[in-house]
Coordinates of C-alpha atoms and ligand atoms in Angstrom, one line a residue:
M8 CA -1.1 -21.5 25.6
T9 CA 0.5 -22.8 22.4
H10 CA -0.7 -22.2 18.9
S11 CA 0.3 -24.1 15.8
L12 CA 2.5 -22.1 13.5
R13 CA 1.0 -21.5 10.1
I14 CA 2.6 -19.5 7.3
P15 CA -0.3 -18.4 5.0
D16 CA -0.2 -19.5 1.4
L17 CA 0.0 -16.4 -0.8
T18 CA 0.2 -18.4 -4.0
I19 CA -1.3 -16.4 -6.8
P20 CA -4.2 -18.4 -8.2
A21 CA -3.9 -19.8 -11.7
R22 CA -6.7 -18.9 -14.2
P23 CA -9.7 -21.1 -13.7
D24 CA -9.1 -22.7 -17.1
Q25 CA -5.6 -23.7 -15.9
G26 CA -7.1 -26.0 -13.4
T27 CA -7.3 -24.2 -10.0
A28 CA -10.1 -25.6 -8.0
R29 CA -10.7 -22.4 -5.9
P30 CA -9.1 -19.0 -6.3
A31 CA -7.1 -18.3 -3.1
V32 CA -6.7 -14.6 -3.1
G33 CA -5.6 -14.1 0.4
P34 CA -4.4 -15.7 3.6
G35 CA -7.9 -16.0 4.9
D36 CA -8.7 -18.3 2.0
A37 CA -5.7 -20.5 2.3
G38 CA -4.3 -23.2 4.5
D39 CA -6.2 -25.7 6.7
A40 CA -6.6 -23.7 9.9
A41 CA -10.0 -23.9 11.7
I42 CA -12.5 -21.5 10.1
N43 CA -12.5 -19.1 13.1
D44 CA -8.7 -19.0 13.6
I45 CA -7.0 -15.7 13.0
D46 CA -3.4 -15.1 12.1
V47 CA -1.2 -13.6 14.9
I48 CA 2.4 -12.4 15.1
R49 CA 4.2 -12.5 18.5
V50 CA 7.3 -10.5 19.2
A51 CA 9.5 -10.4 22.3
G52 CA 10.1 -6.9 23.6
E53 CA 13.3 -5.1 24.5
A54 CA 14.6 -5.9 21.1
R55 CA 17.0 -4.1 18.8
L56 CA 17.0 -4.2 15.0
A57 CA 20.4 -4.5 13.3
G58 CA 21.4 -5.5 9.8
T59 CA 20.4 -4.9 6.2
V60 CA 17.0 -5.3 4.6
H61 CA 16.2 -5.0 0.9
V62 CA 12.8 -3.5 0.0
V63 CA 11.1 -4.7 -3.2
G64 CA 8.5 -2.8 -5.4
A65 CA 5.8 -0.6 -4.0
K66 CA 2.3 -2.1 -3.5
N67 CA 0.8 1.3 -4.3
S68 CA 2.6 1.5 -7.6
A69 CA 2.4 -2.1 -8.8
L70 CA -1.4 -2.2 -8.3
K71 CA -1.8 0.8 -10.6
L72 CA 0.8 -0.5 -13.1
M73 CA -1.3 -3.7 -13.4
A74 CA -4.4 -1.6 -14.1
A75 CA -2.5 0.5 -16.6
A76 CA -1.6 -2.6 -18.5
L77 CA -5.3 -2.7 -19.6
L78 CA -4.5 0.2 -21.9
A79 CA -2.5 -1.8 -24.3
P80 CA -3.6 -5.1 -25.9
G81 CA -0.9 -7.7 -25.9
R82 CA 1.7 -8.9 -23.4
N83 CA 2.7 -6.4 -20.6
V84 CA 5.4 -7.5 -18.1
I85 CA 5.8 -5.8 -14.8
T86 CA 8.8 -6.7 -12.6
N87 CA 9.7 -6.1 -9.0
V88 CA 6.0 -6.7 -8.0
P89 CA 5.7 -7.5 -4.2
R90 CA 4.3 -10.9 -3.2
I91 CA 1.4 -9.7 -1.2
T92 CA -2.3 -10.4 -0.9
D93 CA -3.4 -7.1 -2.6
I94 CA -1.5 -7.9 -5.7
A95 CA -3.1 -11.4 -5.9
I96 CA -6.5 -9.8 -5.7
M97 CA -5.6 -7.3 -8.4
G98 CA -4.5 -10.3 -10.5
E99 CA -8.0 -11.8 -10.0
V100 CA -9.6 -8.5 -11.0
L101 CA -7.7 -8.5 -14.3
R102 CA -8.5 -12.2 -14.9
R103 CA -12.2 -11.4 -14.5
L104 CA -11.8 -8.7 -17.1
G105 CA -10.5 -11.3 -19.5
C106 CA -6.7 -10.9 -19.1
G107 CA -4.3 -13.7 -18.8
V108 CA -2.3 -13.1 -15.6
R109 CA 0.7 -15.2 -14.6
F110 CA 3.2 -14.6 -11.8
E111 CA 6.8 -15.8 -12.5
A112 CA 10.2 -15.6 -10.9
D113 CA 11.3 -12.1 -10.8
D114 CA 14.0 -10.8 -13.2
P115 CA 16.3 -9.7 -11.6
P116 CA 15.5 -11.9 -8.5
D117 CA 14.8 -10.5 -5.0
P118 CA 18.4 -10.2 -3.6
M119 CA 17.2 -11.1 -0.2
I120 CA 15.2 -14.3 -0.6
A121 CA 13.0 -14.7 2.5
R122 CA 14.0 -17.3 5.1
D123 CA 11.5 -19.9 3.8
G124 CA 13.2 -19.6 0.5
S125 CA 10.4 -17.8 -1.2
P126 CA 11.2 -14.5 -3.0
R127 CA 9.3 -11.4 -1.9
S128 CA 9.0 -10.1 -5.5
R129 CA 7.9 -11.6 -8.8
Q130 CA 7.2 -10.5 -12.3
V131 CA 3.6 -10.5 -13.5
I132 CA 2.9 -11.2 -17.1
I133 CA -0.5 -9.7 -18.2
D134 CA -2.0 -10.7 -21.6
V135 CA -4.6 -8.0 -22.4
P136 CA -7.3 -8.9 -24.9
E137 CA -8.4 -6.6 -27.7
E138 CA -11.7 -6.1 -25.9
P139 CA -11.3 -6.4 -22.1
G140 CA -14.4 -6.8 -19.9
A141 CA -16.0 -3.7 -18.4
E142 CA -17.2 -4.7 -14.9
A143 CA -15.5 -5.1 -11.6
D144 CA -17.7 -6.7 -8.9
Y145 CA -18.1 -5.8 -5.2
D146 CA -16.7 -9.2 -3.9
L147 CA -13.2 -8.1 -5.2
V148 CA -13.5 -4.3 -5.0
R149 CA -14.5 -4.5 -1.3
R150 CA -11.3 -6.5 -0.6
L151 CA -9.1 -4.1 -2.7
R152 CA -10.2 -0.5 -2.8
A153 CA -7.4 0.1 -5.4
S154 CA -9.5 -1.9 -7.9
I155 CA -11.3 1.5 -8.5
C156 CA -8.2 2.3 -10.6
V157 CA -9.6 0.2 -13.5
L158 CA -12.2 2.9 -14.0
G159 CA -10.0 5.3 -16.0
P160 CA -8.3 2.7 -18.3
L161 CA -11.5 0.7 -19.0
L162 CA -13.4 3.9 -19.8
A163 CA -10.7 4.9 -22.2
R164 CA -10.6 1.5 -23.9
R165 CA -14.2 0.5 -23.8
G166 CA -16.3 3.7 -23.5
Y167 CA -18.3 2.0 -20.7
V168 CA -17.4 0.7 -17.3
R169 CA -19.3 -0.5 -14.2
V170 CA -17.2 -0.8 -11.0
A171 CA -18.5 -1.5 -7.6
H172 CA -18.2 1.5 -5.2
P173 CA -15.5 0.5 -2.7
G174 CA -17.0 2.4 0.3
G175 CA -14.9 3.6 3.2
D176 CA -12.5 1.6 5.4
A177 CA -10.7 1.4 8.7
I178 CA -8.7 4.6 8.0
G179 CA -11.8 6.7 7.2
S180 CA -14.2 7.7 4.6
R181 CA -12.7 7.7 1.1
G182 CA -14.4 9.8 -1.5
L183 CA -14.5 9.3 -5.3
D184 CA -15.8 12.8 -6.2
M185 CA -12.5 14.0 -7.7
H186 CA -12.2 10.8 -9.9
I187 CA -15.8 11.3 -11.1
A188 CA -15.7 15.1 -11.6
G189 CA -12.4 14.7 -13.6
L190 CA -13.8 12.0 -15.9
A191 CA -17.0 14.1 -16.4
R192 CA -14.8 17.0 -17.6
M193 CA -13.4 14.6 -20.2
G194 CA -16.9 13.9 -21.5
A195 CA -18.0 10.9 -19.4
V196 CA -21.5 10.5 -18.2
I197 CA -21.4 9.1 -14.7
S198 CA -24.2 7.6 -12.7
G199 CA -24.5 5.3 -9.7
E200 CA -26.9 2.5 -9.0
H201 CA -27.1 -0.6 -6.7
G202 CA -23.7 0.2 -5.3
F203 CA -21.9 0.6 -8.7
V204 CA -20.3 3.5 -10.3
I205 CA -21.2 3.5 -14.0
A206 CA -19.3 5.7 -16.5
E207 CA -20.1 6.0 -20.2
A208 CA -18.4 7.8 -23.0
P209 CA -19.9 6.3 -26.2
D210 CA -18.1 8.8 -28.4
G211 CA -14.8 8.5 -26.6
L212 CA -13.2 10.9 -24.0
H213 CA -11.8 14.3 -24.9
G214 CA -9.0 16.3 -23.4
A215 CA -9.9 18.8 -20.6
E216 CA -8.5 21.2 -18.1
I217 CA -8.9 19.7 -14.6
V218 CA -8.1 21.3 -11.3
L219 CA -8.2 18.8 -8.4
D220 CA -9.5 20.1 -5.1
F221 CA -6.7 18.1 -3.4
P222 CA -3.7 16.2 -4.8
S223 CA -5.5 12.9 -4.6
V224 CA -3.2 10.0 -5.6
G225 CA -6.0 7.7 -6.9
A226 CA -7.8 10.5 -8.8
T227 CA -4.6 11.6 -10.5
E228 CA -3.9 8.0 -11.5
N229 CA -7.4 7.4 -12.9
L230 CA -7.4 10.6 -14.8
V231 CA -4.0 10.1 -16.3
M232 CA -4.9 6.6 -17.4
A233 CA -8.1 8.0 -19.0
A234 CA -6.3 11.0 -20.7
V235 CA -3.6 9.0 -22.4
L236 CA -6.1 7.7 -25.0
A237 CA -8.5 10.7 -25.0
R238 CA -8.8 13.1 -28.0
G239 CA -6.6 16.2 -27.5
A240 CA -4.8 17.6 -24.6
T241 CA -5.5 17.3 -20.9
V242 CA -4.0 19.4 -18.1
I243 CA -4.4 18.1 -14.5
D244 CA -3.6 20.9 -12.0
N245 CA -2.9 20.3 -8.3
A246 CA -2.0 16.7 -9.3
A247 CA -0.4 14.3 -6.8
R248 CA 3.4 14.2 -7.0
E249 CA 4.1 10.9 -5.3
P250 CA 6.9 8.7 -6.7
E251 CA 4.2 6.2 -7.6
I252 CA 2.7 8.8 -9.9
V253 CA 6.1 9.3 -11.5
D254 CA 6.3 5.5 -11.9
I255 CA 3.0 5.1 -13.6
C256 CA 3.7 8.0 -15.9
A257 CA 7.1 6.3 -16.8
M258 CA 5.3 3.1 -17.7
L259 CA 2.6 4.9 -19.7
S260 CA 5.4 6.8 -21.6
G261 CA 7.1 3.5 -22.3
M262 CA 3.8 2.4 -23.8
G263 CA 3.8 5.4 -26.1
A264 CA 1.8 7.9 -24.1
R265 CA 2.7 11.6 -24.3
I266 CA 2.9 12.9 -20.7
S267 CA 5.0 15.8 -19.3
G268 CA 5.3 17.2 -15.8
A269 CA 5.3 13.9 -13.8
G270 CA 6.4 14.6 -10.3
T271 CA 5.2 18.2 -10.4
S272 CA 1.7 19.6 -9.6
T273 CA 0.8 20.1 -13.3
L274 CA 0.5 17.1 -15.6
R275 CA 0.1 17.7 -19.4
I276 CA -1.1 14.8 -21.4
I277 CA -1.6 14.6 -25.2
G278 CA -3.9 11.7 -26.1
V279 CA -2.7 9.1 -28.7
P280 CA -4.9 6.7 -30.6
E281 CA -3.4 3.6 -29.1
L282 CA -0.7 2.3 -26.8
R283 CA 1.7 -0.7 -27.1
P284 CA 2.5 -3.2 -24.4
V285 CA 5.6 -2.7 -22.3
R286 CA 8.0 -4.2 -19.8
H287 CA 8.4 -2.1 -16.7
A288 CA 10.1 -2.4 -13.3
T289 CA 8.1 -1.2 -10.2
V290 CA 9.7 1.5 -8.1
G291 CA 10.8 0.6 -4.6
D292 CA 8.3 0.8 -1.7
R293 CA 9.0 4.0 0.3
I294 CA 6.5 3.1 3.0
V295 CA 8.1 -0.3 3.7
A296 CA 11.5 1.4 3.7
G297 CA 10.2 4.1 6.1
T298 CA 8.7 1.4 8.3
W299 CA 12.2 -0.1 8.8
A300 CA 13.7 3.4 9.3
F301 CA 11.4 4.1 12.1
A302 CA 11.8 0.6 13.5
A303 CA 15.6 1.1 13.7
A304 CA 15.1 4.4 15.5
M305 CA 12.5 3.1 18.0
T306 CA 14.6 0.1 19.0
R307 CA 17.9 2.1 19.1
G308 CA 19.1 -0.1 16.3
D309 CA 21.3 0.2 13.2
V310 CA 19.6 -0.8 9.9
T311 CA 20.6 -0.4 6.3
V312 CA 17.7 -0.3 3.8
T313 CA 18.3 -0.9 0.1
G314 CA 16.0 -0.7 -2.9
V315 CA 14.5 2.8 -2.3
P316 CA 16.0 6.2 -3.1
P317 CA 16.3 8.1 0.2
A318 CA 14.9 11.2 -1.6
F319 CA 11.5 9.4 -1.4
L320 CA 11.7 9.7 2.4
E321 CA 13.4 13.1 2.8
V322 CA 11.0 14.5 5.4
A323 CA 10.7 11.2 7.4
L324 CA 14.5 10.7 7.5
D325 CA 14.9 14.3 8.6
K326 CA 12.5 13.7 11.5
L327 CA 14.7 10.8 12.6
V328 CA 17.8 13.1 12.5
S329 CA 15.8 15.6 14.7
A330 CA 15.0 12.8 17.0
G331 CA 18.8 12.1 17.5
G332 CA 19.4 9.5 14.8
L333 CA 22.3 9.2 12.4
V334 CA 21.2 8.9 8.8
E335 CA 23.6 8.1 6.0
T336 CA 22.4 8.0 2.4
R337 CA 24.0 6.4 -0.7
G338 CA 22.3 5.8 -4.1
D339 CA 19.2 3.7 -3.6
A340 CA 20.1 2.9 0.0
F341 CA 20.2 4.5 3.5
R342 CA 21.3 3.6 7.0
V343 CA 19.5 4.7 10.2
R344 CA 21.3 4.4 13.5
M345 CA 19.9 5.5 16.9
D346 CA 22.3 5.2 19.9
D347 CA 20.2 6.9 22.6
R348 CA 16.6 7.3 23.5
P349 CA 14.9 9.3 20.7
K350 CA 13.9 12.9 21.4
A351 CA 10.3 13.8 20.8
V352 CA 9.5 15.4 17.4
D353 CA 6.3 16.8 16.0
V354 CA 5.0 15.3 12.8
V355 CA 2.4 16.6 10.3
T356 CA 1.3 14.3 7.5
L357 CA 0.9 15.9 4.0
P358 CA 0.8 14.7 0.4
F359 CA 4.2 14.0 -1.1
P360 CA 6.8 15.4 -0.6
G361 CA 5.4 15.8 2.9
F362 CA 5.5 13.2 5.7
A363 CA 3.5 10.2 4.4
T364 CA 0.2 9.4 6.1
D365 CA 1.0 5.7 5.7
L366 CA 3.9 6.2 8.2
L367 CA 1.7 7.8 10.8
P368 CA 1.4 4.7 13.0
M369 CA 5.2 4.5 13.0
A370 CA 5.5 8.2 13.9
I371 CA 3.1 7.6 16.8
G372 CA 5.1 4.5 17.9
L373 CA 8.3 6.6 17.9
A374 CA 6.6 9.4 19.9
A375 CA 5.4 6.8 22.4
V376 CA 8.9 5.8 23.3
S377 CA 10.6 9.2 22.9
D378 CA 11.8 11.6 25.6
G379 CA 9.2 14.4 25.7
A380 CA 5.8 15.1 24.1
S381 CA 5.1 15.0 20.4
L382 CA 2.2 16.6 18.5
I383 CA 1.2 14.4 15.6
T384 CA -1.2 15.9 13.0
E385 CA -3.0 13.8 10.4
N386 CA -4.2 15.7 7.3
I387 CA -5.1 13.0 4.8
F388 CA -7.5 10.4 6.4
D389 CA -10.2 11.2 9.0
G390 CA -10.0 7.8 10.7
R391 CA -6.3 7.2 10.8
F392 CA -6.2 7.6 14.6
M393 CA -8.6 4.7 15.1
F394 CA -5.8 2.4 15.8
A395 CA -4.5 4.6 18.7
N396 CA -6.6 2.7 21.2
E397 CA -4.6 -0.5 20.4
M398 CA -1.4 1.5 20.8
M399 CA -2.7 2.6 24.2
R400 CA -3.2 -1.0 25.2
L401 CA 0.6 -1.2 24.9
G402 CA 0.9 1.6 27.4
A403 CA 1.3 4.5 24.9
D404 CA 0.2 7.8 26.4
I405 CA -1.9 9.3 23.5
K406 CA -4.7 11.9 23.6
T407 CA -6.4 12.5 20.3
D408 CA -8.5 15.5 19.4
G409 CA -9.8 15.7 15.8
H410 CA -6.9 15.3 13.5
H411 CA -4.3 15.9 16.3
A412 CA -2.7 13.4 18.7
L413 CA -0.6 14.5 21.7
V414 CA 1.8 11.6 22.6
C415 CA 3.8 11.7 25.8
G416 CA 6.8 9.3 25.6
H417 CA 7.6 6.5 28.0
E418 CA 11.0 4.7 28.0
R419 CA 9.3 1.3 27.7
L420 CA 5.8 0.2 26.5
S421 CA 4.1 -2.9 28.0
G422 CA 3.5 -6.0 26.0
A423 CA -0.1 -7.0 25.5
P424 CA -2.5 -8.6 23.0
V425 CA -3.5 -6.1 20.4
R426 CA -5.4 -6.1 17.1
A427 CA -4.3 -4.9 13.6
T428 CA -7.0 -2.7 12.0
D429 CA -5.2 -1.9 8.8
I430 CA -1.9 -2.6 7.0
R431 CA 0.1 0.2 8.5
A432 CA -1.5 0.1 12.0
G433 CA -0.6 -3.7 12.0
A434 CA 3.1 -3.0 11.1
G435 CA 3.2 -0.1 13.6
L436 CA 1.9 -2.3 16.5
I437 CA 4.4 -5.1 15.8
I438 CA 7.2 -2.6 15.9
A439 CA 5.9 -1.0 19.0
G440 CA 5.8 -4.4 20.6
L441 CA 9.6 -4.6 20.1
C442 CA 9.9 -1.6 22.5
A443 CA 7.7 -3.2 25.2
D444 CA 8.4 -5.3 28.3
G445 CA 7.4 -9.0 27.6
V446 CA 5.6 -10.4 24.7
T447 CA 3.2 -8.6 22.3
E448 CA 0.7 -10.6 20.3
V449 CA -0.8 -8.7 17.3
S450 CA -3.8 -10.4 15.8
H451 CA -5.5 -10.0 12.4
V452 CA -2.1 -9.7 10.8
H453 CA -3.7 -10.7 7.4
H454 CA -3.8 -6.9 7.2
V455 CA 0.0 -6.7 7.3
D456 CA 0.2 -9.4 4.6
R457 CA -1.7 -7.0 2.3
G458 CA 1.3 -4.6 2.2
Y459 CA 4.5 -6.2 3.5
P460 CA 5.8 -9.2 1.5
D461 CA 7.3 -11.2 4.4
F462 CA 7.3 -9.1 7.5
V463 CA 8.3 -12.0 9.8
A464 CA 11.3 -13.1 7.6
D465 CA 12.5 -9.5 7.4
L466 CA 12.2 -9.1 11.2
R467 CA 14.2 -12.3 11.7
A468 CA 16.8 -11.1 9.2
L469 CA 17.2 -8.0 11.4
G470 CA 17.8 -10.2 14.5
I471 CA 14.3 -10.2 16.0
E472 CA 12.7 -13.1 17.9
V473 CA 9.3 -13.4 16.2
E474 CA 6.8 -16.1 15.8
R475 CA 3.8 -16.4 13.5
G476 CA 0.8 -18.6 14.4
T477 CA -2.9 -18.7 14.7
A478 CA -5.3 -18.1 17.6
P479 CA -9.0 -18.7 17.9
E480 CA -11.1 -15.7 17.0
E481 CA -12.9 -14.4 20.1
P482 CA -16.7 -14.4 19.6
D483 CA -18.1 -10.9 19.4
L484 CA -20.5 -10.6 22.4
A485 CA -21.4 -6.9 21.8
I486 CA -25.2 -6.3 21.6
Ligands
EPU1691 N1 -10.5 12.0 -1.5 C1 -11.7 12.5 -1.7 N2 -12.3 12.4 -3.0 C2 -11.6 11.8 -4.0 C3 -10.4 11.2 -3.8 C4 -9.8 11.3 -2.5 O1 -12.3 13.1 -0.9 O2 -12.2 11.7 -5.1 C5 -9.9 12.1 -0.2 C6 -9.8 10.7 0.5 O3 -11.0 10.4 1.1 C7 -8.7 10.9 1.4 C8 -7.8 11.9 0.7 O4 -8.6 12.5 -0.3 O5 -9.2 11.5 2.6 C9 -6.5 11.3 0.0 O6 -6.9 10.3 -0.8 P1 -6.0 9.8 -2.1 O7 -6.9 9.7 -3.2 O8 -4.8 10.6 -2.2 O9 -5.6 8.4 -1.6 P2 -5.9 7.0 -2.3 O10 -5.5 7.0 -3.7 O11 -7.2 6.5 -1.9 C10 -3.4 6.1 -1.8 C11 -2.8 4.9 -1.2 C12 -3.0 5.0 0.3 C13 -2.3 6.3 0.8 C14 -2.9 7.5 0.0 C15 -2.2 8.8 0.4 C16 -3.2 3.2 -2.8 C17 -3.8 1.9 -3.2 N3 -3.5 3.7 -1.7 O12 -4.8 6.1 -1.5 O13 -2.3 3.9 0.8 O14 -2.4 6.4 2.1 O15 -2.8 7.3 -1.4 O16 -0.9 8.8 0.1 O17 -2.4 3.7 -3.6 C18 -1.9 2.0 2.2 O18 -1.1 1.6 1.4 O19 -2.0 1.5 3.3 C19 -2.8 3.2 1.9 C20 -3.9 3.4 2.5

């Protein structure tokens, strides 16, 4: 069976007043494929990754940096922003809030322009009005859960905000209670109606002492963005410590915010009356870097990754050493080489600096081809193992029980058609396909486009035979 190749158009839509007929905020909206076609990536198995790959800015930082721009009227410029669907959607969220949003050639440019000549990063220029809008609708929020991060900055700027409740997703239920309780401590009155979260602080927010039940990344970000313009001092205890938190704190400090403790469990913020616009470079994407590190180990390859400090991946790289890999680190680069079949290692996901939950599919992939049995424990999302059934279609021997998975390794997996259910599961399945006999076709790879700027070009640069195309969507016959 042959399928026509179709590279999706990730062009960031221009503002409606700049003449775009229809906002194309994702691959599903673009191109001329038949309505029921789905994007697929096919890889040949028994492959080995070798070469160098440069990783651009982190999705999970750039999205929040774009929201943080709302805090300062005027022109904010964020560089090293990955060219992915989620960023395009966030651009649309900001446009609907009245911002001018333009994507331009990055400065400095992506050192590894993708094969089709398009860069994987850009800079985004965000012109924020004196009075941004205060509503984010469900049609965009459902496509980008991270749009909830406009809650904090808009409440701080406008004293009122109405954001659609994003609901759960394919990796599990995803609460907002810590975002809401923290904002309430700062004086907001929060209610919910018709699927919206409504927050009001007509007299402005005030500083507060907040202890998070869990170091939630999203809650920490929303609360920091609210606190920088609040009256008085805010202390956030049990705050998230991810590099993306350090990045947003650095951008906010560049805007004039007074924050200390970034990267530790206690953040102290002294509110200021106003912030000024800034130019800021996004930190490198540790999850993309980790994906390549695991792919190198699983395929017994030799890959050098640049653009991300290895300290962001200390536990993950240490696991690869325990599995028998050689890891060399230098500045913002590291090299992973695996000469023999990996040895089984146990993995437990935890908030940073622990092993990242977003690398769980890669850890399961590694375990599936390792010598021995691995116990993989997921502590962040209740539905993260949902993709394990797809991995089992590739011959992986996985038994899940609650938040544990026992994986018995086999030297080779077996190529099959499988389906991506979320960004990381999609990337994990494609890489697992490289360790299989025959061809693996991963469908619904629009999920992968949400987090990896040009996965296919990067795979090719690392010597992999890979093809992207479309296939007809199978009708759902379930009753
Ligand atoms: N949680 C609550 N209540 C809250 C907030 C969180 O119960 O008020 C729970 C969540 O349901 C989840 C856990 O706490 O079970 C962790 O959630 P967290 O808030 O830390 O995660 P997030 O901010 O929703 C971000 C990333 C995720 C990444 C997690 C953990 C973005 C846009 N998303 O999500 O990335 O897995 O932190 O590191 O930053 C991805 O990129 O594919 C992705 C899912």
